[in-house]
C-alpha positions in Angstrom: -68.9 33.7 51.4 -69.3 34.3 47.7 -66.4 32.9 45.7 -66.0 33.4 41.9 -63.4 31.5 39.9 -62.6 33.0 36.5 -61.6 29.8 34.9 -60.1 28.2 31.8 -60.8 24.5 32.0 -58.0 23.8 29.5 -55.4 25.3 32.0 -54.0 22.9 34.5 -53.3 25.7 37.0 -56.9 26.8 36.7 -58.2 23.2 37.2 -55.9 22.9 40.2 -57.3 26.1 41.7 -60.8 24.7 41.3 -59.7 21.5 43.0 -58.1 23.3 45.8 -61.2 25.5 46.5 -63.3 22.3 46.6 -60.8 20.7 49.0 -61.4 23.7 51.2 -65.2 23.0 51.1 -65.8 25.9 48.8 -68.0 25.5 45.7 -67.3 28.6 43.6 -69.3 30.2 40.9 -67.3 29.2 37.9 -67.0 31.8 35.1 -65.5 30.4 31.9 -64.3 33.8 30.7 -63.2 32.4 27.3 -66.9 31.6 26.6 -68.5 34.6 28.4 -65.9 37.2 27.6 -65.0 40.2 29.7 -66.8 43.5 30.3 -65.2 46.8 31.3 -66.8 46.8 34.8 -65.5 43.3 35.7 -62.0 44.0 34.5 -61.8 47.3 36.2 -63.1 45.8 39.5 -60.6 42.9 39.3 -57.7 45.3 38.5 -58.6 47.3 41.5 -59.3 44.4 43.9 -56.1 42.5 43.0 -54.1 45.7 43.4 -52.4 45.0 40.1 -54.0 47.4 37.8 -55.1 46.4 34.3 -51.6 45.8 33.0 -51.1 43.4 35.9 -54.0 41.2 34.8 -52.4 40.6 31.4 -51.1 37.1 30.7 -47.5 37.8 29.7 -47.1 34.5 27.9 -49.6 35.7 25.3 -47.8 37.6 22.4 -50.5 40.2 22.1 -50.5 40.9 25.9 -46.7 41.2 25.8 -46.9 43.6 22.9 -49.3 45.8 24.8 -47.0 45.8 27.8 -43.9 46.5 25.6 -45.7 49.4 24.0 -46.7 50.9 27.3 -50.4 50.6 26.4 -52.8 52.7 28.5 -55.8 51.3 30.4 -58.2 52.0 27.5 -56.1 50.1 25.1 -55.7 47.2 27.5 -59.5 47.1 28.1 -60.3 47.1 24.4 -57.7 44.3 23.8 -58.9 42.2 26.7 -62.6 42.5 25.7 -61.8 41.6 22.1 -59.4 38.8 23.1 -60.4 37.3 26.6 -57.3 35.0 26.5 -55.1 38.0 27.2 -56.1 38.0 30.9 -54.2 35.8 33.3 -55.8 32.8 34.9 -57.1 31.7 37.3 -58.5 34.7 39.1 -60.4 34.1 42.4 -62.7 36.8 43.8 -64.3 36.7 47.2 -66.1 39.2 49.4 -62.6 39.8 50.9 -60.5 40.5 47.8 -59.3 39.0 44.5 -56.1 37.3 43.5 -54.5 35.7 40.5 -53.9 32.0 41.5 -50.3 31.7 40.4 -49.0 29.8 42.3 -52.3 28.1 42.9 -51.9 28.3 46.7 -52.5 32.1 46.4 -56.2 31.4 46.1 -56.2 30.5 49.9 -55.3 34.2 50.6 -58.8 35.4 49.7 -60.8 32.7 51.6 
C-alpha cells in the first residue's frame, strides 16, 4: 500500500502521526510541504479525497486561513493563497490508495490504512 504523509516536522501532531504509522509497520513517503510547497493538482486531489473541499483543508489557527474562511473565499482564492503560503493547509494529512484524512486527532490516520 502506498502511504504519503504531508508532514511538518515542527508540529507534534504531525510527528505523532509519523510515529503511529511506523508503529503500524508503515514507512510512508514523507512530504515536507513547507519545503516543497503545494500545487493545484495535489490540493484539489486532497480536497476531494478527504471529502472536505478546499476550505476544509485550511488550518483555522492561521490568521490568513481564518480570514479566507471569514470572507467566504472561493476555491480559486483558497488555491492561490495555499500555493503562496503552504502553512495555511492543515497538518498532518495522510493519503493512501484507500483515501485521505487529516490526522487530527492523530488516530484518524488509522482510518485510511
